[in-house]
Amino acid sequence: NSEKQLTFSAPGDQVISFNAKAGHSAGVASVTIKASGGGERIAQKIELNVRYPINPVTDVVAGTVPQSGTWKEKVQMPGMKGTNSVALELTTVPPLNLGQRLEYLVQYPHGCVEQTTSSVFPQLYLDKLLDLSQEYRTRIEKNIKSGIDRIKSFQTPDGGFSYWPGNQVSDEWGSCYAGHFLIEAQKAGYTVPNGLLQQWTYYQQNKARSWVSGPYQAELIQAYRLFTLALSGNPDIGAMNRLREQQSLGIAEKWRLAACYQIAGQQQTAQDMVKGLSLSVKPYRELSETYGSDIRDKAMILEALVILNKMEPAAQIAKELSNALSNSSAWYSTQTTAYTLTAMAKYTGIAGSGNSISFSVVWNKGSKENYTSSKPVFQIPLKVANETDAEIEIKNTGNTLLYSRLILNGIPGIGTERSAANGLELSVNYTTTDGKMVSDITKLEQGQDIVAHVTILNKGTRGTYKEVALSHLVPSGWEIHNNRILSEEGSKGFNFQDIRDDRVYTYFNIAQGEEKTFPILLNASYSGKFYLPMISAEAMYDATINARIPGKWITISKP
């Protein structure tokens, strides 16, 4: 019923309710309430944000457009109606998969110092790759300024940056990485507080002078520290010479240190260091410490090659990195993705200059649009309404081969998730506040308090998993109590916890064979039918280590 009647025999209040059902499209819906009586009328419009409690997915369709040639493609949208977006990316250099990789960094939900830096670092160099519209340029500037402001919240009393905001211990690699970004941002014209960089410089200098060789890529951390000091105009030649004498220096460390000497004005030393030096890096993936991988280290080598003006071997590394980035099904951590994009942007901004782009596009049988650009990468959004499929035709009117990519983003249908247990095992039990088991979580009474106990087991064989993220989203009908009654139990075993309106992110390390449980106090606040989203856990720097519990529908009834 959309109409009900009330009868008043005297002044007072009465409460009535209407049932409403969300449609099958995301966006802003509205409910209009009208009342009349006693010769009076009133109306009120209420807007409701209809959203899907499921993370978006990205598909990429790639091809090439030869000179004077045409590329035609039919595509299926990955998401439901109203949730899809499409971007077209064309490049004259080997493809970077820029749209998908940048979207991954910007939408990544967790926010340590490394991930905060990674989300904005590559955006510093987009003007080297793209013809930026004023709107896009304004958005990038806003993102970078917000990144600078957030990084300030990580600074510790000794001048370094902690891994999580509020921690008192500085993270050595995170301090180098965030400082590197701040230096580059300042050089790009952004305002960085002098005190912020000054305190960071003192920290870096103290660490550089007191450094001793040790485990966990200590030499690479020191090389990066010295690189950032040289970049900031404060090279420590003595510390650089001591590191150079280390017999345990690896390939990545040598290239990074050579770049230090080049920046510091000692070009001959830099050239001598890399004479005959290999470009290969053995495959690896690191869960903490430097958050690195062989791809990230190759990107660091590419950056050094550009600094040393060795463009021929740089082209070789750039091709390898391009193949890695353009593989849309390949997962890379935020550190690997951001550093690779940053290094490729620096290289492409030099190597790709001089090649112009000229082409026409017909999207979804619409009118033909012509485009030209002097930059090596061209990217435009394509309009999507409620289509579930579409087609595109691109004609290359320029004089060079074009690499084409369609980046399709959307939210898949509810109930399509699948369970997973890869190195981790995930389970959840629900109890009342006095510890009694809830027999059926899909049927609750409005106002009922419950406690969700999420348990994670490290059942792998790779030792301790570090920097694991537990993502626990709750239905719209539930509310999270940020209640410290459970603080004693809940604070055991995690490094950081981020409690938001509709979700709780918990970050922790877990030893092989260890089991940890994290409780969350919830309340069934609103009557109706809601979707309980998927609960997932994942090692942030190795997504092959993961576990998932699929979502399901739940009902909250009135008392």
C-alpha positions as semicolon CSV with decimal commas, in nm:
position;residue;x (nm);y (nm);z (nm)
1;N;0,000;0,000;0,000
2;S;0,121;0,349;-0,084
3;E;-0,164;0,519;0,108
4;K;-0,278;0,490;0,469
5;Q;-0,525;0,681;0,689
6;L;-0,497;0,804;1,046
7;T;-0,773;0,930;1,273
8;F;-0,706;1,172;1,558
9;S;-0,966;1,244;1,824
10;A;-0,727;1,482;2,000
11;P;-0,385;1,638;1,941
12;G;-0,107;1,376;1,959
13;D;0,126;1,147;1,770
14;Q;0,076;0,824;1,580
15;V;0,338;0,618;1,398
16;I;0,275;0,430;1,075
17;S;0,516;0,256;0,839
18;F;0,537;0,181;0,469
19;N;0,733;-0,099;0,307
20;A;0,963;0,002;0,022
21;K;1,177;-0,216;-0,204
22;A;1,496;-0,108;-0,377
23;G;1,510;-0,145;-0,754
24;H;1,775;-0,326;-0,954
25;S;1,990;-0,023;-1,032
26;A;2,240;0,162;-0,816
27;G;2,205;0,534;-0,765
28;V;1,992;0,788;-0,577
29;A;1,627;0,692;-0,534
30;S;1,363;0,916;-0,380
31;V;1,053;0,868;-0,167
32;T;0,789;1,141;-0,154
33;I;0,556;1,157;0,148
34;K;0,237;1,360;0,129
35;A;-0,011;1,420;0,411
36;S;-0,340;1,608;0,421
37;G;-0,604;1,665;0,686
38;G;-0,810;1,937;0,843
39;G;-0,769;2,150;0,535
40;E;-0,387;2,138;0,558
41;R;-0,139;1,974;0,322
42;I;0,234;1,896;0,346
43;A;0,488;1,706;0,134
44;Q;0,848;1,594;0,185
45;K;1,091;1,429;-0,056
46;I;1,355;1,200;0,092
47;E;1,653;1,080;-0,113
48;L;1,800;0,733;-0,051
49;N;2,134;0,613;-0,181
50;V;2,086;0,267;-0,331
51;R;2,419;0,088;-0,346
52;Y;2,551;-0,263;-0,388
53;P;2,751;-0,410;-0,098
54;I;2,990;-0,580;-0,340
55;N;3,330;-0,466;-0,461
56;P;3,354;-0,365;-0,829
57;V;3,537;-0,577;-1,086
58;T;3,738;-0,470;-1,389
59;D;3,767;-0,632;-1,731
60;V;4,008;-0,520;-2,004
61;V;3,971;-0,576;-2,377
62;A;4,296;-0,510;-2,565
63;G;4,400;-0,487;-2,929
64;T;4,615;-0,298;-3,179
65;V;4,520;-0,051;-3,450
66;P;4,770;-0,046;-3,740
67;Q;4,841;0,268;-3,937
68;S;4,529;0,350;-4,144
69;G;4,369;0,040;-3,994
70;T;4,050;-0,022;-3,796
71;W;3,976;-0,204;-3,468
72;K;3,623;-0,327;-3,398
73;E;3,510;-0,498;-3,080
74;K;3,190;-0,606;-2,908
75;V;3,201;-0,610;-2,529
76;Q;2,988;-0,735;-2,240
77;M;2,962;-0,510;-1,936
78;P;3,096;-0,676;-1,619
79;G;2,835;-0,532;-1,385
80;M;2,466;-0,477;-1,338
81;K;2,278;-0,195;-1,503
82;G;2,367;0,144;-1,362
83;T;2,702;0,032;-1,215
84;N;2,918;0,019;-1,528
85;S;3,178;0,261;-1,657
86;V;3,405;0,239;-1,962
87;A;3,731;0,414;-2,048
88;L;3,925;0,399;-2,375
89;E;4,304;0,405;-2,362
90;L;4,528;0,439;-2,670
91;T;4,907;0,453;-2,662
92;T;5,192;0,488;-2,909
93;V;5,426;0,303;-2,672
94;P;5,382;-0,047;-2,529
95;P;5,059;-0,034;-2,324
96;L;5,067;0,052;-1,955
97;N;4,709;-0,054;-1,872
98;L;4,702;0,286;-1,707
99;G;4,328;0,307;-1,650
100;Q;4,291;-0,026;-1,472
101;R;4,608;0,005;-1,265
102;L;4,535;0,362;-1,152
103;E;4,176;0,269;-1,066
104;Y;4,307;-0,015;-0,850
105;L;4,535;0,222;-0,658
106;V;4,271;0,491;-0,610
107;Q;3,996;0,250;-0,500
108;Y;4,217;0,036;-0,276
109;P;4,029;0,045;0,057
110;H;4,317;0,015;0,305
111;G;4,530;0,312;0,408
112;C;4,872;0,249;0,558
113;V;5,156;0,489;0,472
114;E;5,271;0,273;0,179
115;Q;4,921;0,245;0,029
116;T;4,842;0,611;0,090
117;T;5,159;0,707;-0,094
118;S;5,100;0,455;-0,372
119;S;4,752;0,593;-0,444
120;V;4,890;0,937;-0,538
121;F;5,255;0,891;-0,642
122;P;5,192;0,799;-1,010
123;Q;4,943;1,086;-1,044
124;L;5,235;1,330;-1,021
125;Y;5,346;1,225;-1,369
126;L;5,019;1,188;-1,557
127;D;5,075;1,516;-1,739
128;K;5,381;1,357;-1,902
129;L;5,158;1,086;-2,046
130;L;4,816;1,241;-2,106
131;D;4,651;1,553;-2,239
132;L;4,465;1,634;-1,918
133;S;4,132;1,815;-1,923
134;Q;4,091;2,090;-1,667
135;E;3,844;1,874;-1,476
136;Y;4,085;1,579;-1,466
137;R;4,376;1,808;-1,373
138;T;4,173;1,956;-1,087
139;R;4,083;1,610;-0,960
140;I;4,448;1,498;-0,968
141;E;4,560;1,812;-0,782
142;K;4,294;1,748;-0,517
143;N;4,407;1,386;-0,478
144;I;4,774;1,482;-0,441
145;K;4,700;1,757;-0,188
146;S;4,487;1,515;0,012
147;G;4,771;1,262;-0,002
148;I;5,018;1,516;0,134
149;D;4,780;1,606;0,417
150;R;4,723;1,241;0,509
151;I;5,095;1,159;0,506
152;K;5,142;1,432;0,770
153;S;4,931;1,221;1,009
154;F;5,188;0,938;0,990
155;Q;5,487;1,143;1,106
156;T;5,639;1,026;1,434
157;P;5,838;1,227;1,694
158;D;6,169;1,117;1,538
159;G;6,069;1,259;1,198
160;G;6,000;0,934;1,014
161;F;5,662;0,796;0,916
162;S;5,480;0,511;1,088
163;Y;5,309;0,230;0,897
164;W;4,968;0,308;1,052
165;P;4,859;0,655;1,172
166;G;4,901;0,693;1,547
167;N;5,180;0,438;1,577
168;Q;5,495;0,569;1,747
169;V;5,751;0,356;1,561
170;S;5,872;0,471;1,217
171;D;5,864;0,230;0,925
172;E;6,198;0,252;0,744
173;W;6,082;0,174;0,391
174;G;5,757;0,366;0,434
175;S;5,958;0,668;0,551
176;C;6,177;0,652;0,238
177;Y;5,879;0,602;0,009
178;A;5,658;0,876;0,155
179;G;5,956;1,115;0,167
180;H;6,037;1,036;-0,196
181;F;5,681;1,130;-0,293
182;L;5,689;1,453;-0,090
183;I;6,016;1,561;-0,259
184;E;5,876;1,491;-0,606
185;A;5,548;1,663;-0,518
186;Q;5,735;1,973;-0,403
187;K;5,938;1,976;-0,726
188;A;5,610;1,951;-0,919
189;G;5,489;2,271;-0,753
190;Y;5,281;2,137;-0,465
191;T;5,306;2,296;-0,121
192;V;5,475;2,064;0,130
193;P;5,519;2,200;0,485
194;N;5,886;2,282;0,546
195;G;5,875;2,134;0,894
196;L;5,744;1,806;0,758
197;L;6,037;1,760;0,519
198;Q;6,292;1,909;0,757
199;Q;6,209;1,660;1,033
200;W;6,204;1,379;0,778
201;T;6,552;1,484;0,653
202;Y;6,693;1,471;1,008
203;Y;6,546;1,123;1,049
204;Q;6,692;0,999;0,720
205;Q;7,033;1,146;0,795
206;N;7,045;0,989;1,143
207;K;6,941;0,650;1,005
208;A;7,193;0,672;0,719
209;R;7,486;0,753;0,950
210;S;7,401;0,487;1,210
211;W;7,321;0,215;0,956
212;V;7,473;-0,132;0,984
213;S;7,423;-0,428;0,753
214;G;7,154;-0,674;0,855
215;P;6,874;-0,901;0,733
216;Y;6,551;-0,818;0,549
217;Q;6,693;-0,621;0,256
218;A;6,884;-0,381;0,484
219;E;7,115;-0,280;0,197
220;L;6,821;-0,198;-0,032
221;I;6,657;0,013;0,240
222;Q;6,983;0,202;0,295
223;A;7,030;0,253;-0,080
224;Y;6,678;0,393;-0,108
225;R;6,736;0,614;0,197
226;L;7,052;0,756;0,040
227;F;6,869;0,803;-0,291
228;T;6,600;1,015;-0,124
229;L;6,862;1,222;0,058
230;A;7,046;1,289;-0,269
231;L;6,716;1,376;-0,435
232;S;6,635;1,623;-0,157
233;G;6,970;1,799;-0,208
234;N;7,134;1,645;0,099
235;P;7,360;1,367;-0,038
236;D;7,560;1,176;0,222
237;I;7,874;1,080;0,027
238;G;8,035;0,912;0,328
239;A;7,738;0,680;0,381
240;M;7,719;0,615;0,006
241;N;8,088;0,513;-0,001
242;R;8,042;0,281;0,299
243;L;7,746;0,110;0,134
244;R;7,935;0,077;-0,193
245;E;8,204;-0,123;-0,012
246;Q;7,954;-0,385;0,107
247;Q;8,023;-0,722;-0,055
248;S;7,659;-0,830;-0,019
249;L;7,515;-0,560;-0,247
250;G;7,265;-0,701;-0,493
251;I;7,177;-0,584;-0,842
252;A;6,885;-0,361;-0,737
253;E;7,094;-0,198;-0,463
254;K;7,382;-0,125;-0,704
255;W;7,156;0,042;-0,960
256;R;6,989;0,249;-0,687
257;L;7,324;0,354;-0,540
258;A;7,458;0,444;-0,885
259;A;7,159;0,675;-0,928
260;C;7,256;0,836;-0,595
261;Y;7,605;0,915;-0,725
262;Q;7,460;1,048;-1,052
263;I;7,224;1,284;-0,869
264;A;7,505;1,390;-0,632
265;G;7,718;1,497;-0,929
266;Q;7,965;1,207;-0,928
267;Q;7,879;1,079;-1,276
268;Q;8,200;0,883;-1,331
269;T;8,153;0,683;-1,013
270;A;7,795;0,615;-1,116
271;Q;7,899;0,492;-1,461
272;D;8,177;0,273;-1,316
273;M;7,931;0,108;-1,077
274;V;7,692;-0,011;-1,349
275;K;7,947;-0,106;-1,616
276;G;7,848;-0,458;-1,722
277;L;7,590;-0,479;-1,441
278;S;7,301;-0,718;-1,503
279;L;6,940;-0,602;-1,547
280;S;6,783;-0,927;-1,428
281;V;6,615;-0,978;-1,089
282;K;6,520;-1,315;-0,945
283;P;6,143;-1,357;-0,891
284;Y;6,029;-1,292;-0,533
285;R;5,740;-1,137;-0,342
286;E;5,773;-0,977;0,000
287;L;5,485;-0,952;0,251
288;S;5,640;-0,672;0,460
289;E;5,971;-0,488;0,517
290;T;6,010;-0,324;0,169
291;Y;5,679;-0,468;0,036
292;G;5,875;-0,551;-0,276
293;S;5,880;-0,791;-0,570
294;D;6,100;-0,857;-0,870
295;I;5,871;-0,634;-1,079
296;R;5,907;-0,346;-0,830
297;D;6,287;-0,386;-0,832
298;K;6,293;-0,380;-1,213
299;A;6,096;-0,055;-1,198
300;M;6,360;0,088;-0,965
301;I;6,628;-0,018;-1,212
302;L;6,434;0,151;-1,494
303;E;6,421;0,472;-1,289
304;A;6,799;0,452;-1,241
305;L;6,855;0,392;-1,613
306;V;6,654;0,705;-1,696
307;I;6,855;0,908;-1,441
308;L;7,180;0,769;-1,589
309;N;7,051;0,845;-1,942
310;K;7,091;0,484;-2,056
311;M;6,784;0,475;-2,279
312;E;6,871;0,165;-2,481
313;P;6,876;-0,080;-2,187
314;A;6,587;0,122;-2,039
315;A;6,378;0,028;-2,342
316;Q;6,443;-0,340;-2,268
317;I;6,325;-0,309;-1,907
318;A;6,032;-0,090;-2,011
319;K;5,909;-0,359;-2,249
320;E;5,920;-0,620;-1,970
321;L;5,730;-0,391;-1,735
322;S;5,479;-0,304;-2,004
323;N;5,406;-0,673;-2,059
324;A;5,356;-0,713;-1,684
325;L;5,122;-0,413;-1,650
326;S;4,923;-0,490;-1,964
327;N;4,834;-0,839;-1,840
328;S;4,498;-0,746;-1,691
329;S;4,464;-1,076;-1,505
330;A;4,799;-1,036;-1,325
331;W;4,770;-0,910;-0,967
332;Y;5,033;-0,677;-0,824
333;S;5,055;-0,512;-0,483
334;T;5,005;-0,139;-0,439
335;Q;5,384;-0,097;-0,399
336;T;5,464;-0,285;-0,719
337;T;5,183;-0,121;-0,917
338;A;5,259;0,236;-0,810
339;Y;5,637;0,218;-0,844
340;T;5,610;0,051;-1,184
341;L;5,365;0,314;-1,310
342;T;5,587;0,591;-1,174
343;A;5,902;0,455;-1,339
344;M;5,720;0,387;-1,667
345;A;5,575;0,739;-1,666
346;K;5,924;0,887;-1,628
347;Y;6,055;0,668;-1,909
348;T;5,757;0,710;-2,140
349;G;5,754;1,085;-2,094
350;I;6,099;1,088;-2,259
351;A;6,092;0,790;-2,494
352;G;5,737;0,845;-2,612
353;S;5,773;1,212;-2,701
354;G;5,750;1,297;-3,069
355;N;5,486;1,039;-3,162
356;S;5,142;1,191;-3,214
357;I;4,807;1,013;-3,187
358;S;4,527;1,067;-3,440
359;F;4,214;0,853;-3,461
360;S;3,834;0,845;-3,479
361;V;3,592;0,659;-3,252
362;V;3,238;0,534;-3,304
363;W;3,101;0,413;-2,971
364;N;2,785;0,207;-2,953
365;K;2,666;0,311;-3,301
366;G;2,676;0,679;-3,209
367;S;2,831;0,964;-3,403
368;K;3,196;0,957;-3,511
369;E;3,433;1,158;-3,291
370;N;3,784;1,265;-3,405
371;Y;4,077;1,303;-3,167
372;T;4,445;1,405;-3,181
373;S;4,712;1,424;-2,912
374;S;5,085;1,491;-2,889
375;K;5,120;1,280;-2,572
376;P;5,211;0,908;-2,580
377;V;4,892;0,804;-2,397
378;F;4,536;0,909;-2,473
379;Q;4,247;0,828;-2,242
380;I;3,879;0,922;-2,252
381;P;3,568;0,802;-2,068
382;L;3,288;0,659;-2,282
383;K;2,925;0,717;-2,191
384;V;2,737;0,421;-2,049
385;A;2,371;0,430;-1,952
386;N;2,198;0,099;-1,878
387;E;2,357;-0,106;-2,155
388;T;2,468;-0,459;-2,078
389;D;2,670;-0,479;-2,399
390;A;2,823;-0,234;-2,645
391;E;3,049;-0,210;-2,949
392;I;3,332;0,018;-3,057
393;E;3,506;0,102;-3,384
394;I;3,841;0,284;-3,390
395;K;4,011;0,406;-3,708
396;N;4,378;0,500;-3,689
397;T;4,427;0,818;-3,893
398;G;4,784;0,876;-3,775
399;N;5,120;0,747;-3,892
400;T;5,209;0,509;-3,607
401;L;5,081;0,184;-3,458
402;L;4,832;0,232;-3,174
403;Y;4,778;-0,001;-2,879
404;S;4,411;0,004;-2,775
405;R;4,246;-0,096;-2,448
406;L;3,890;-0,077;-2,322
407;I;3,871;-0,072;-1,941
408;L;3,530;-0,194;-1,824
409;N;3,434;-0,146;-1,460
410;G;3,116;-0,259;-1,286
411;I;2,960;-0,429;-0,986
412;P;2,854;-0,791;-1,046
413;G;2,519;-0,932;-0,939
414;I;2,449;-1,005;-0,574
415;G;2,498;-1,367;-0,477
416;T;2,767;-1,446;-0,733
417;E;3,055;-1,463;-0,481
418;R;3,239;-1,787;-0,417
419;S;3,409;-1,915;-0,104
420;A;3,789;-1,948;-0,098
421;A;4,060;-2,078;0,134
422;N;4,409;-2,022;-0,006
423;G;4,663;-2,037;0,274
424;L;4,404;-1,890;0,510
425;E;4,085;-2,037;0,652
426;L;3,802;-1,804;0,748
427;S;3,491;-1,871;0,958
428;V;3,234;-1,659;1,145
429;N;3,007;-1,736;1,440
430;Y;2,739;-1,513;1,586
431;T;2,645;-1,497;1,953
432;T;2,432;-1,287;2,183
433;T;2,610;-1,044;2,412
434;D;2,597;-1,302;2,692
435;G;2,774;-1,563;2,477
436;K;2,484;-1,779;2,356
437;M;2,498;-1,898;1,995
438;V;2,258;-1,735;1,746
439;S;2,091;-2,029;1,574
440;D;1,997;-1,849;1,251
441;I;2,172;-1,523;1,163
442;T;1,944;-1,474;0,862
443;K;1,644;-1,415;1,092
444;L;1,685;-1,151;1,360
445;E;1,451;-0,930;1,557
446;Q;1,477;-0,553;1,534
447;G;1,683;-0,410;1,821
448;Q;1,869;-0,735;1,888
449;D;2,238;-0,708;1,980
450;I;2,475;-0,970;1,841
451;V;2,850;-1,029;1,835
452;A;3,021;-1,150;1,517
453;H;3,331;-1,357;1,594
454;V;3,546;-1,380;1,279
455;T;3,817;-1,645;1,306
456;I;4,122;-1,668;1,078
457;L;4,359;-1,967;1,066
458;N;4,697;-1,966;0,893
459;K;4,693;-2,314;0,741
460;G;4,971;-2,242;0,490
461;T;5,329;-2,361;0,477
462;R;5,505;-2,028;0,418
463;G;5,553;-1,925;0,779
464;T;5,412;-1,602;0,919
465;Y;5,177;-1,405;0,694
466;K;5,237;-1,034;0,748
467;E;5,008;-0,737;0,679
468;V;4,689;-0,941;0,639
469;A;4,370;-0,737;0,591
470;L;4,031;-0,861;0,714
471;S;3,742;-0,683;0,540
472;H;3,416;-0,724;0,729
473;L;3,122;-0,542;0,571
474;V;2,779;-0,552;0,737
475;P;2,423;-0,530;0,596
476;S;2,250;-0,192;0,575
477;G;2,003;-0,304;0,841
478;W;2,280;-0,359;1,097
479;E;2,474;-0,095;1,284
480;I;2,827;-0,134;1,420
481;H;2,879;-0,044;1,784
482;N;3,222;0,110;1,821
483;N;3,202;-0,015;2,178
484;R;3,515;-0,067;2,385
485;I;3,341;-0,331;2,599
486;L;3,509;-0,576;2,363
487;S;3,833;-0,379;2,345
488;E;4,034;-0,616;2,564
489;E;3,941;-0,918;2,354
490;G;3,938;-0,739;2,020
491;S;4,271;-0,561;2,060
492;K;4,464;-0,886;2,095
493;G;4,652;-0,974;1,784
494;F;4,594;-0,686;1,543
495;N;4,822;-0,402;1,437
496;F;4,549;-0,156;1,343
497;Q;4,170;-0,147;1,317
498;D;3,960;0,093;1,110
499;I;3,592;0,103;1,218
500;R;3,359;0,279;0,973
501;D;2,981;0,315;0,940
502;D;2,922;-0,006;0,749
503;R;3,248;-0,202;0,776
504;V;3,547;-0,289;0,991
505;Y;3,897;-0,332;0,848
506;T;4,138;-0,523;1,073
507;Y;4,511;-0,558;0,997
508;F;4,734;-0,817;1,157
509;N;5,019;-1,067;1,126
510;I;4,949;-1,436;1,178
511;A;5,205;-1,713;1,235
512;Q;5,191;-2,051;1,061
513;G;4,933;-2,267;1,237
514;E;4,807;-1,973;1,446
515;E;4,438;-1,892;1,485
516;K;4,301;-1,545;1,566
517;T;3,947;-1,429;1,641
518;F;3,821;-1,072;1,611
519;P;3,479;-0,987;1,766
520;I;3,252;-0,704;1,648
521;L;2,944;-0,585;1,838
522;L;2,645;-0,529;1,610
523;N;2,280;-0,427;1,637
524;A;1,988;-0,529;1,412
525;S;1,860;-0,172;1,383
526;Y;1,618;-0,162;1,089
527;S;1,343;-0,399;0,983
528;G;1,348;-0,538;0,631
529;K;1,543;-0,765;0,401
530;F;1,913;-0,687;0,351
531;Y;2,221;-0,844;0,196
532;L;2,502;-0,960;0,423
533;P;2,816;-0,892;0,213
534;M;3,106;-1,127;0,162
535;I;3,368;-1,136;0,439
536;S;3,725;-1,165;0,312
537;A;4,085;-1,178;0,432
538;E;4,390;-1,120;0,215
539;A;4,763;-1,066;0,251
540;M;4,791;-0,710;0,121
541;Y;5,121;-0,774;-0,058
542;D;5,034;-1,121;-0,193
543;A;4,671;-1,161;-0,298
544;T;4,724;-1,533;-0,367
545;I;4,697;-1,571;0,013
546;N;4,326;-1,520;0,074
547;A;3,999;-1,652;0,213
548;R;3,635;-1,558;0,153
549;I;3,293;-1,630;0,303
550;P;3,015;-1,567;0,046
551;G;2,732;-1,325;0,124
552;K;2,366;-1,408;0,186
553;W;2,029;-1,243;0,243
554;I;1,914;-1,170;0,597
555;T;1,578;-1,056;0,738
556;I;1,514;-0,830;1,036
557;S;1,157;-0,847;1,165
558;K;0,973;-0,610;1,395
559;P;0,937;-0,719;1,760
